[in-house]
PDB file of C-alpha atoms in Angstrom:
ATOM      1  CA  UNK J   1       0.000   0.000   0.000  1.00  0.00           C
ATOM      2  CA  UNK J   2       2.831   2.384   0.895  1.00  0.00           C
ATOM      3  CA  UNK J   3       4.478   1.624  -2.443  1.00  0.00           C
ATOM      4  CA  UNK J   4       1.263   2.407  -4.310  1.00  0.00           C
ATOM      5  CA  UNK J   5       0.627   5.663  -2.407  1.00  0.00           C
ATOM      6  CA  UNK J   6       4.212   6.809  -2.982  1.00  0.00           C
ATOM      7  CA  UNK J   7       3.556   6.852  -6.730  1.00  0.00           C
ATOM      8  CA  UNK J   8       2.644  10.429  -7.700  1.00  0.00           C
ATOM      9  CA  UNK J   9       0.759   9.305 -10.809  1.00  0.00           C
ATOM     10  CA  UNK J  10      -1.548   7.075  -8.743  1.00  0.00           C
ATOM     11  CA  UNK J  11      -2.128   9.910  -6.236  1.00  0.00           C
ATOM     12  CA  UNK J  12      -2.949  12.228  -9.142  1.00  0.00           C
ATOM     13  CA  UNK J  13      -5.390   9.634 -10.513  1.00  0.00           C
ATOM     14  CA  UNK J  14      -7.231   9.484  -7.176  1.00  0.00           C
ATOM     15  CA  UNK J  15      -7.379  13.282  -6.774  1.00  0.00           C
ATOM     16  CA  UNK J  16      -8.258  14.129 -10.383  1.00  0.00           C
ATOM     17  CA  UNK J  17     -12.035  13.332 -10.282  1.00  0.00           C
ATOM     18  CA  UNK J  18     -12.574  15.595  -7.253  1.00  0.00           C
ATOM     19  CA  UNK J  19     -10.486  18.354  -8.846  1.00  0.00           C
ATOM     20  CA  UNK J  20     -12.511  18.110 -12.056  1.00  0.00           C
ATOM     21  CA  UNK J  21     -15.818  18.336 -10.166  1.00  0.00           C
ATOM     22  CA  UNK J  22     -14.619  21.341  -8.133  1.00  0.00           C
ATOM     23  CA  UNK J  23     -13.300  23.000 -11.279  1.00  0.00           C
ATOM     24  CA  UNK J  24     -16.486  22.456 -13.307  1.00  0.00           C
ATOM     25  CA  UNK J  25     -19.034  23.298 -10.607  1.00  0.00           C
ATOM     26  CA  UNK J  26     -17.184  26.018  -8.648  1.00  0.00           C
ATOM     27  CA  UNK J  27     -14.282  27.677 -10.462  1.00  0.00           C
ATOM     28  CA  UNK J  28     -15.766  27.732 -13.981  1.00  0.00           C
ATOM     29  CA  UNK J  29     -19.027  29.428 -12.768  1.00  0.00           C
ATOM     30  CA  UNK J  30     -16.941  31.945 -10.797  1.00  0.00           C
ATOM     31  CA  UNK J  31     -14.892  32.842 -13.874  1.00  0.00           C
ATOM     32  CA  UNK J  32     -18.033  33.044 -16.029  1.00  0.00           C
ATOM     33  CA  UNK J  33     -19.711  35.331 -13.452  1.00  0.00           C
ATOM     34  CA  UNK J  34     -16.750  37.720 -13.650  1.00  0.00           C
ATOM     35  CA  UNK J  35     -16.887  37.525 -17.466  1.00  0.00           C
ATOM     36  CA  UNK J  36     -20.651  38.189 -17.655  1.00  0.00           C
ATOM     37  CA  UNK J  37     -20.078  41.216 -15.439  1.00  0.00           C
ATOM     38  CA  UNK J  38     -18.219  42.766 -18.365  1.00  0.00           C
ATOM     39  CA  UNK J  39     -21.283  42.437 -20.604  1.00  0.00           C
ATOM     40  CA  UNK J  40     -24.536  44.271 -21.203  1.00  0.00           C
ATOM     41  CA  UNK J  41     -26.802  41.193 -21.221  1.00  0.00           C
ATOM     42  CA  UNK J  42     -30.400  40.409 -20.345  1.00  0.00           C
ATOM     43  CA  UNK J  43     -29.630  36.693 -19.845  1.00  0.00           C
ATOM     44  CA  UNK J  44     -31.227  35.585 -23.137  1.00  0.00           C
ATOM     45  CA  UNK J  45     -30.242  37.758 -26.110  1.00  0.00           C
ATOM     46  CA  UNK J  46     -26.874  38.713 -27.517  1.00  0.00           C
ATOM     47  CA  UNK J  47     -24.185  39.979 -25.178  1.00  0.00           C
ATOM     48  CA  UNK J  48     -22.447  43.317 -25.706  1.00  0.00           C
ATOM     49  CA  UNK J  49     -18.998  43.922 -24.235  1.00  0.00           C
ATOM     50  CA  UNK J  50     -18.983  47.120 -22.115  1.00  0.00           C
ATOM     51  CA  UNK J  51     -15.760  46.653 -20.165  1.00  0.00           C
ATOM     52  CA  UNK J  52     -15.809  47.602 -16.486  1.00  0.00           C
ATOM     53  CA  UNK J  53     -18.961  49.748 -16.740  1.00  0.00           C
ATOM     54  CA  UNK J  54     -21.073  47.348 -14.630  1.00  0.00           C
ATOM     55  CA  UNK J  55     -18.398  47.158 -11.931  1.00  0.00           C
ATOM     56  CA  UNK J  56     -17.987  50.957 -11.847  1.00  0.00           C
ATOM     57  CA  UNK J  57     -21.761  51.409 -11.641  1.00  0.00           C
ATOM     58  CA  UNK J  58     -21.929  48.847  -8.812  1.00  0.00           C
ATOM     59  CA  UNK J  59     -19.237  50.670  -6.813  1.00  0.00           C
ATOM     60  CA  UNK J  60     -21.234  53.914  -7.264  1.00  0.00           C
ATOM     61  CA  UNK J  61     -24.567  52.204  -6.490  1.00  0.00           C
ATOM     62  CA  UNK J  62     -25.967  53.338  -3.123  1.00  0.00           C
ATOM     63  CA  UNK J  63     -28.390  50.383  -3.009  1.00  0.00           C
ATOM     64  CA  UNK J  64     -25.497  47.937  -3.349  1.00  0.00           C
ATOM     65  CA  UNK J  65     -23.612  49.493  -0.430  1.00  0.00           C
ATOM     66  CA  UNK J  66     -26.813  49.629   1.630  1.00  0.00           C
ATOM     67  CA  UNK J  67     -27.304  45.898   1.020  1.00  0.00           C
ATOM     68  CA  UNK J  68     -23.620  45.335   1.874  1.00  0.00           C
ATOM     69  CA  UNK J  69     -24.145  47.171   5.178  1.00  0.00           C
ATOM     70  CA  UNK J  70     -27.089  44.883   5.980  1.00  0.00           C
ATOM     71  CA  UNK J  71     -24.946  41.818   5.199  1.00  0.00           C
ATOM     72  CA  UNK J  72     -22.174  43.118   7.466  1.00  0.00           C
ATOM     73  CA  UNK J  73     -24.702  43.762  10.247  1.00  0.00           C
ATOM     74  CA  UNK J  74     -25.880  40.158   9.915  1.00  0.00           C
ATOM     75  CA  UNK J  75     -22.226  39.035  10.120  1.00  0.00           C
ATOM     76  CA  UNK J  76     -21.738  41.082  13.324  1.00  0.00           C
ATOM     77  CA  UNK J  77     -24.879  39.646  14.954  1.00  0.00           C
ATOM     78  CA  UNK J  78     -23.980  36.105  13.841  1.00  0.00           C
ATOM     79  CA  UNK J  79     -20.479  36.431  15.292  1.00  0.00           C
ATOM     80  CA  UNK J  80     -21.789  37.907  18.555  1.00  0.00           C
ATOM     81  CA  UNK J  81     -24.339  35.097  18.871  1.00  0.00           C
ATOM     82  CA  UNK J  82     -21.456  32.608  18.931  1.00  0.00           C
ATOM     83  CA  UNK J  83     -20.824  33.709  22.528  1.00  0.00           C
ATOM     84  CA  UNK J  84     -24.321  32.547  23.512  1.00  0.00           C
ATOM     85  CA  UNK J  85     -23.907  29.265  21.614  1.00  0.00           C
ATOM     86  CA  UNK J  86     -20.551  28.692  23.355  1.00  0.00           C
ATOM     87  CA  UNK J  87     -22.038  29.328  26.805  1.00  0.00           C
ATOM     88  CA  UNK J  88     -24.890  26.909  26.074  1.00  0.00           C
ATOM     89  CA  UNK J  89     -22.362  24.294  24.929  1.00  0.00           C
ATOM     90  CA  UNK J  90     -20.299  24.758  28.103  1.00  0.00           C
ATOM     91  CA  UNK J  91     -23.427  24.147  30.173  1.00  0.00           C
ATOM     92  CA  UNK J  92     -24.476  21.103  28.114  1.00  0.00           C
ATOM     93  CA  UNK J  93     -20.965  19.616  28.366  1.00  0.00           C
ATOM     94  CA  UNK J  94     -20.898  19.991  32.148  1.00  0.00           C
ATOM     95  CA  UNK J  95     -22.937  16.814  32.664  1.00  0.00           C
ATOM     96  CA  UNK J  96     -26.160  18.558  33.675  1.00  0.00           C
ATOM     97  CA  UNK J  97     -29.334  16.506  33.897  1.00  0.00           C
ATOM     98  CA  UNK J  98     -31.222  16.369  30.579  1.00  0.00           C
ATOM     99  CA  UNK J  99     -28.242  17.541  28.480  1.00  0.00           C
ATOM    100  CA  UNK J 100     -28.886  14.913  25.793  1.00  0.00           C
ATOM    101  CA  UNK J 101     -32.530  15.984  25.408  1.00  0.00           C
ATOM    102  CA  UNK J 102     -31.605  19.687  25.272  1.00  0.00           C
ATOM    103  CA  UNK J 103     -28.944  19.002  22.645  1.00  0.00           C
ATOM    104  CA  UNK J 104     -31.508  17.252  20.445  1.00  0.00           C
ATOM    105  CA  UNK J 105     -33.980  20.125  20.886  1.00  0.00           C
ATOM    106  CA  UNK J 106     -31.367  22.670  19.804  1.00  0.00           C
ATOM    107  CA  UNK J 107     -30.765  20.614  16.649  1.00  0.00           C
ATOM    108  CA  UNK J 108     -34.412  20.709  15.496  1.00  0.00           C
ATOM    109  CA  UNK J 109     -34.076  23.960  13.451  1.00  0.00           C
ATOM    110  CA  UNK J 110     -31.273  22.322  11.467  1.00  0.00           C
ATOM    111  CA  UNK J 111     -33.707  19.637  10.327  1.00  0.00           C
ATOM    112  CA  UNK J 112     -36.100  22.188   8.803  1.00  0.00           C
ATOM    113  CA  UNK J 113     -35.719  23.779   5.385  1.00  0.00           C
ATOM    114  CA  UNK J 114     -35.205  27.531   5.154  1.00  0.00           C
ATOM    115  CA  UNK J 115     -38.591  27.912   3.448  1.00  0.00           C
ATOM    116  CA  UNK J 116     -40.366  26.077   6.288  1.00  0.00           C
ATOM    117  CA  UNK J 117     -38.549  28.228   8.874  1.00  0.00           C
ATOM    118  CA  UNK J 118     -39.475  31.369   6.926  1.00  0.00           C
ATOM    119  CA  UNK J 119     -43.158  30.397   6.817  1.00  0.00           C
ATOM    120  CA  UNK J 120     -43.098  29.578  10.537  1.00  0.00           C
ATOM    121  CA  UNK J 121     -41.630  32.967  11.504  1.00  0.00           C
ATOM    122  CA  UNK J 122     -43.922  34.867   9.109  1.00  0.00           C
ATOM    123  CA  UNK J 123     -46.767  33.454  11.222  1.00  0.00           C
ATOM    124  CA  UNK J 124     -44.960  34.407  14.448  1.00  0.00           C
ATOM    125  CA  UNK J 125     -44.400  37.989  13.196  1.00  0.00           C
ATOM    126  CA  UNK J 126     -47.962  38.406  11.831  1.00  0.00           C
ATOM    127  CA  UNK J 127     -49.077  41.872  13.072  1.00  0.00           C
ATOM    128  CA  UNK J 128     -52.732  40.930  13.715  1.00  0.00           C
ATOM    129  CA  UNK J 129     -52.782  37.334  14.982  1.00  0.00           C
ATOM    130  CA  UNK J 130     -49.089  36.457  15.291  1.00  0.00           C
ATOM    131  CA  UNK J 131     -47.778  34.861  18.479  1.00  0.00           C
ATOM    132  CA  UNK J 132     -45.253  37.633  19.193  1.00  0.00           C
ATOM    133  CA  UNK J 133     -47.647  40.577  18.982  1.00  0.00           C
ATOM    134  CA  UNK J 134     -50.334  38.645  20.880  1.00  0.00           C
ATOM    135  CA  UNK J 135     -47.818  38.066  23.668  1.00  0.00           C
ATOM    136  CA  UNK J 136     -46.733  41.730  23.685  1.00  0.00           C
ATOM    137  CA  UNK J 137     -50.367  42.882  23.770  1.00  0.00           C
ATOM    138  CA  UNK J 138     -51.119  40.476  26.628  1.00  0.00           C
ATOM    139  CA  UNK J 139     -48.349  42.010  28.784  1.00  0.00           C
ATOM    140  CA  UNK J 140     -49.587  45.541  28.081  1.00  0.00           C
ATOM    141  CA  UNK J 141     -47.561  46.742  25.086  1.00  0.00           C
ATOM    142  CA  UNK J 142     -49.684  49.152  23.038  1.00  0.00           C
ATOM    143  CA  UNK J 143     -49.419  49.103  19.248  1.00  0.00           C
ATOM    144  CA  UNK J 144     -46.635  46.514  18.816  1.00  0.00           C
ATOM    145  CA  UNK J 145     -44.767  46.963  15.523  1.00  0.00           C
ATOM    146  CA  UNK J 146     -45.531  45.269  12.225  1.00  0.00           C
ATOM    147  CA  UNK J 147     -42.230  43.432  12.329  1.00  0.00           C
ATOM    148  CA  UNK J 148     -41.866  42.622   8.636  1.00  0.00           C
ATOM    149  CA  UNK J 149     -43.474  45.798   7.297  1.00  0.00           C
ATOM    150  CA  UNK J 150     -41.686  48.588   9.185  1.00  0.00           C
ATOM    151  CA  UNK J 151     -38.290  49.538   7.671  1.00  0.00           C
ATOM    152  CA  UNK J 152     -36.819  50.430  11.075  1.00  0.00           C
ATOM    153  CA  UNK J 153     -37.284  46.934  12.574  1.00  0.00           C
ATOM    154  CA  UNK J 154     -37.586  44.464   9.698  1.00  0.00           C
ATOM    155  CA  UNK J 155     -33.858  43.781   9.364  1.00  0.00           C
ATOM    156  CA  UNK J 156     -33.405  42.979  13.052  1.00  0.00           C
ATOM    157  CA  UNK J 157     -36.623  40.921  13.073  1.00  0.00           C
ATOM    158  CA  UNK J 158     -35.237  38.733  10.280  1.00  0.00           C
ATOM    159  CA  UNK J 159     -31.968  38.234  12.160  1.00  0.00           C
ATOM    160  CA  UNK J 160     -33.863  36.327  14.885  1.00  0.00           C
ATOM    161  CA  UNK J 161     -34.927  33.302  12.752  1.00  0.00           C
ATOM    162  CA  UNK J 162     -31.537  33.259  10.995  1.00  0.00           C
ATOM    163  CA  UNK J 163     -29.664  33.036  14.313  1.00  0.00           C
ATOM    164  CA  UNK J 164     -32.223  30.514  15.591  1.00  0.00           C
ATOM    165  CA  UNK J 165     -31.764  28.401  12.444  1.00  0.00           C
ATOM    166  CA  UNK J 166     -28.020  27.948  12.935  1.00  0.00           C
ATOM    167  CA  UNK J 167     -27.910  27.744  16.746  1.00  0.00           C
ATOM    168  CA  UNK J 168     -27.920  23.932  16.763  1.00  0.00           C
ATOM    169  CA  UNK J 169     -25.134  23.760  14.181  1.00  0.00           C
ATOM    170  CA  UNK J 170     -22.679  25.835  16.235  1.00  0.00           C
ATOM    171  CA  UNK J 171     -23.751  24.326  19.565  1.00  0.00           C
ATOM    172  CA  UNK J 172     -23.065  20.860  18.147  1.00  0.00           C
ATOM    173  CA  UNK J 173     -19.574  21.917  16.963  1.00  0.00           C
ATOM    174  CA  UNK J 174     -18.680  23.459  20.343  1.00  0.00           C
ATOM    175  CA  UNK J 175     -20.176  20.530  22.248  1.00  0.00           C
ATOM    176  CA  UNK J 176     -18.122  18.004  20.255  1.00  0.00           C
ATOM    177  CA  UNK J 177     -14.942  20.048  20.813  1.00  0.00           C
ATOM    178  CA  UNK J 178     -15.595  20.309  24.562  1.00  0.00           C
ATOM    179  CA  UNK J 179     -16.292  16.579  24.906  1.00  0.00           C
ATOM    180  CA  UNK J 180     -12.970  15.905  23.140  1.00  0.00           C
ATOM    181  CA  UNK J 181     -11.009  17.543  25.993  1.00  0.00           C
ATOM    182  CA  UNK J 182      -9.314  14.841  28.106  1.00  0.00           C
ATOM    183  CA  UNK J 183     -11.198  14.333  31.367  1.00  0.00           C
ATOM    184  CA  UNK J 184      -7.862  14.025  33.210  1.00  0.00           C
ATOM    185  CA  UNK J 185      -7.169  17.752  32.639  1.00  0.00           C
ATOM    186  CA  UNK J 186     -10.506  18.704  34.182  1.00  0.00           C
ATOM    187  CA  UNK J 187     -10.036  16.327  37.120  1.00  0.00           C
ATOM    188  CA  UNK J 188      -6.530  17.717  37.768  1.00  0.00           C
ATOM    189  CA  UNK J 189      -7.936  21.255  37.815  1.00  0.00           C
ATOM    190  CA  UNK J 190     -10.627  20.192  40.303  1.00  0.00           C
ATOM    191  CA  UNK J 191      -7.989  18.627  42.578  1.00  0.00           C
ATOM    192  CA  UNK J 192      -6.062  21.922  42.439  1.00  0.00           C
ATOM    193  CA  UNK J 193      -9.187  23.706  43.644  1.00  0.00           C
ATOM    194  CA  UNK J 194     -10.402  25.312  40.396  1.00  0.00           C
ATOM    195  CA  UNK J 195     -14.043  26.418  40.355  1.00  0.00           C
ATOM    196  CA  UNK J 196     -16.421  25.406  37.505  1.00  0.00           C
ATOM    197  CA  UNK J 197     -16.102  28.913  36.014  1.00  0.00           C
ATOM    198  CA  UNK J 198     -12.304  28.756  36.131  1.00  0.00           C
ATOM    199  CA  UNK J 199     -12.347  25.325  34.494  1.00  0.00           C
ATOM    200  CA  UNK J 200     -14.691  26.604  31.766  1.00  0.00           C
ATOM    201  CA  UNK J 201     -12.899  29.860  30.902  1.00  0.00           C
ATOM    202  CA  UNK J 202      -9.268  29.121  31.805  1.00  0.00           C
ATOM    203  CA  UNK J 203      -8.976  25.489  30.709  1.00  0.00           C
ATOM    204  CA  UNK J 204     -11.754  24.416  28.338  1.00  0.00           C
ATOM    205  CA  UNK J 205     -12.104  27.639  26.323  1.00  0.00           C
ATOM    206  CA  UNK J 206      -8.368  28.030  25.516  1.00  0.00           C
ATOM    207  CA  UNK J 207      -8.228  24.363  24.490  1.00  0.00           C
ATOM    208  CA  UNK J 208     -11.027  24.770  21.897  1.00  0.00           C
ATOM    209  CA  UNK J 209      -9.950  28.209  20.649  1.00  0.00           C
ATOM    210  CA  UNK J 210      -8.967  26.694  17.289  1.00  0.00           C
ATOM    211  CA  UNK J 211     -12.554  25.499  16.798  1.00  0.00           C
ATOM    212  CA  UNK J 212     -13.909  28.906  17.877  1.00  0.00           C
ATOM    213  CA  UNK J 213     -11.807  30.622  15.185  1.00  0.00           C
ATOM    214  CA  UNK J 214     -13.193  28.287  12.531  1.00  0.00           C
ATOM    215  CA  UNK J 215     -16.775  29.027  13.607  1.00  0.00           C
ATOM    216  CA  UNK J 216     -16.090  32.781  13.441  1.00  0.00           C
ATOM    217  CA  UNK J 217     -14.999  32.409   9.816  1.00  0.00           C
ATOM    218  CA  UNK J 218     -18.041  30.218   9.052  1.00  0.00           C
ATOM    219  CA  UNK J 219     -20.419  32.730  10.668  1.00  0.00           C
ATOM    220  CA  UNK J 220     -18.961  35.734   8.840  1.00  0.00           C
ATOM    221  CA  UNK J 221     -18.745  34.093   5.410  1.00  0.00           C
ATOM    222  CA  UNK J 222     -22.181  32.485   5.757  1.00  0.00           C
ATOM    223  CA  UNK J 223     -23.726  35.835   6.708  1.00  0.00           C
ATOM    224  CA  UNK J 224     -22.179  37.748   3.799  1.00  0.00           C
ATOM    225  CA  UNK J 225     -23.643  35.345   1.227  1.00  0.00           C
ATOM    226  CA  UNK J 226     -26.940  34.663   3.054  1.00  0.00           C
ATOM    227  CA  UNK J 227     -30.013  34.709   0.815  1.00  0.00           C
ATOM    228  CA  UNK J 228     -32.832  32.163   1.090  1.00  0.00           C
ATOM    229  CA  UNK J 229     -34.697  32.939   4.320  1.00  0.00           C
ATOM    230  CA  UNK J 230     -34.556  36.719   3.748  1.00  0.00           C
ATOM    231  CA  UNK J 231     -35.823  36.345   0.200  1.00  0.00           C
ATOM    232  CA  UNK J 232     -38.767  34.161   1.272  1.00  0.00           C
ATOM    233  CA  UNK J 233     -39.772  36.333   4.251  1.00  0.00           C
ATOM    234  CA  UNK J 234     -39.526  39.851   2.788  1.00  0.00           C
ATOM    235  CA  UNK J 235     -37.949  39.666  -0.664  1.00  0.00           C
ATOM    236  CA  UNK J 236     -35.551  42.376   0.561  1.00  0.00           C
ATOM    237  CA  UNK J 237     -38.391  44.788   1.376  1.00  0.00           C
ATOM    238  CA  UNK J 238     -40.001  46.959   2.452  1.00  0.00           C
ATOM    239  CA  UNK J 239     -38.266  49.410   0.113  1.00  0.00           C
ATOM    240  CA  UNK J 240     -34.923  47.601   0.413  1.00  0.00           C
ATOM    241  CA  UNK J 241     -34.846  47.779   4.232  1.00  0.00           C
ATOM    242  CA  UNK J 242     -33.920  44.080   4.514  1.00  0.00           C
ATOM    243  CA  UNK J 243     -31.973  43.789   1.271  1.00  0.00           C
ATOM    244  CA  UNK J 244     -28.660  41.929   1.466  1.00  0.00           C
ATOM    245  CA  UNK J 245     -26.021  41.569  -1.240  1.00  0.00           C
ATOM    246  CA  UNK J 246     -27.170  38.142  -2.427  1.00  0.00           C
ATOM    247  CA  UNK J 247     -30.860  39.125  -2.690  1.00  0.00           C
ATOM    248  CA  UNK J 248     -29.921  42.369  -4.498  1.00  0.00           C
ATOM    249  CA  UNK J 249     -27.864  40.357  -7.005  1.00  0.00           C
ATOM    250  CA  UNK J 250     -30.767  37.931  -7.530  1.00  0.00           C
ATOM    251  CA  UNK J 251     -33.257  40.748  -8.156  1.00  0.00           C
ATOM    252  CA  UNK J 252     -31.032  42.442 -10.713  1.00  0.00           C
ATOM    253  CA  UNK J 253     -30.272  39.223 -12.599  1.00  0.00           C
ATOM    254  CA  UNK J 254     -33.584  37.344 -12.516  1.00  0.00           C
ATOM    255  CA  UNK J 255     -36.269  39.978 -11.820  1.00  0.00           C
ATOM    256  CA  UNK J 256     -34.914  43.001 -13.691  1.00  0.00           C
ATOM    257  CA  UNK J 257     -33.280  40.790 -16.377  1.00  0.00           C
ATOM    258  CA  UNK J 258     -30.071  42.801 -16.015  1.00  0.00           C
ATOM    259  CA  UNK J 259     -27.883  39.717 -15.987  1.00  0.00           C
ATOM    260  CA  UNK J 260     -24.638  41.560 -16.699  1.00  0.00           C
ATOM    261  CA  UNK J 261     -25.049  43.980 -13.790  1.00  0.00           C
ATOM    262  CA  UNK J 262     -26.259  41.176 -11.494  1.00  0.00           C
ATOM    263  CA  UNK J 263     -23.145  39.162 -12.401  1.00  0.00           C
ATOM    264  CA  UNK J 264     -20.947  42.143 -11.551  1.00  0.00           C
ATOM    265  CA  UNK J 265     -22.654  42.406  -8.137  1.00  0.00           C
ATOM    266  CA  UNK J 266     -22.148  38.656  -7.626  1.00  0.00           C
ATOM    267  CA  UNK J 267     -18.447  38.894  -8.483  1.00  0.00           C
ATOM    268  CA  UNK J 268     -18.004  41.868  -6.126  1.00  0.00           C
ATOM    269  CA  UNK J 269     -19.744  39.799  -3.427  1.00  0.00           C
ATOM    270  CA  UNK J 270     -17.132  37.085  -3.990  1.00  0.00           C
ATOM    271  CA  UNK J 271     -14.254  39.589  -3.737  1.00  0.00           C
ATOM    272  CA  UNK J 272     -15.688  41.185  -0.569  1.00  0.00           C
ATOM    273  CA  UNK J 273     -16.162  37.740   1.019  1.00  0.00           C
ATOM    274  CA  UNK J 274     -12.581  36.722   0.196  1.00  0.00           C
ATOM    275  CA  UNK J 275     -11.176  39.981   1.620  1.00  0.00           C
ATOM    276  CA  UNK J 276     -13.239  39.722   4.814  1.00  0.00           C
ATOM    277  CA  UNK J 277     -12.270  36.047   5.233  1.00  0.00           C
ATOM    278  CA  UNK J 278      -8.584  36.985   4.881  1.00  0.00           C
ATOM    279  CA  UNK J 279      -8.948  39.794   7.453  1.00  0.00           C
ATOM    280  CA  UNK J 280     -10.801  37.551   9.934  1.00  0.00           C
ATOM    281  CA  UNK J 281      -8.214  34.781   9.603  1.00  0.00           C
ATOM    282  CA  UNK J 282      -5.375  37.272  10.092  1.00  0.00           C
ATOM    283  CA  UNK J 283      -7.132  38.850  13.085  1.00  0.00           C
ATOM    284  CA  UNK J 284      -7.702  35.480  14.773  1.00  0.00           C
ATOM    285  CA  UNK J 285      -4.349  33.923  13.868  1.00  0.00           C
ATOM    286  CA  UNK J 286      -2.002  32.936  16.700  1.00  0.00           C
ATOM    287  CA  UNK J 287       1.584  31.737  16.549  1.00  0.00           C
ATOM    288  CA  UNK J 288       1.024  28.775  18.820  1.00  0.00           C
ATOM    289  CA  UNK J 289      -1.837  26.332  19.152  1.00  0.00           C
ATOM    290  CA  UNK J 290      -2.387  24.616  22.503  1.00  0.00           C
ATOM    291  CA  UNK J 291      -1.758  20.888  22.192  1.00  0.00           C
ATOM    292  CA  UNK J 292      -3.348  18.322  24.484  1.00  0.00           C
TER     293      UNK J 292
END
């Protein structure tokens, strides 16, 4: 086996199918998106080369930067919510009664499709007979807001189901990392007189910091390209108040039939995501990883 795996041609043969699939389904569409961004094209008729006009227009487009701001806000809220997910995981991993049941409950949103979650929360946010406004009215709040219709609150209202949707995913990652910590380290800390809080924040947290950095990158990148639930719940409205970069790109390409401009927005979204990912990785990089 070692002789076979030391042959570079055989290794290339094994890797080639995966490389071809990645190239055809990921890199070729990316290159084509950048190319279509150089065209004046409605997606059906003949294309006309216009150079960087679409990209220049996108950079000068206030709606694009407004949607980018909304995407960055979602990234900030998603990253901040990781603290809550981490605390929940620390509690679940501390051998509390019913931890297995709670872990399964937190995973339920992951089993639902984005469309089903969107429909569920549209009912919750319904201004007349929704559960949220009924609850607020019952405790004495006069004129609760129309959550998905008022520009000042719609964006933050949509953040709630998005964060709820991915809670189980991050809790599961943190929980698995915490359970992978050798029990002998925890027992030694207890013998030395460490409190549960000291064990959690001075022993467990530093040991899983590598996993935390990965989840930060996942949360930021996932937020910047987020689309489906926002599109189903509000379509980016009202008046662009909940528009994000991906939904703005979709509208331009498939609703306004401005495929060239939509492709330019999509390519800029890719560049912004790559730059932000690089910055986040640099900001969270450390020279030494704790080994255990």
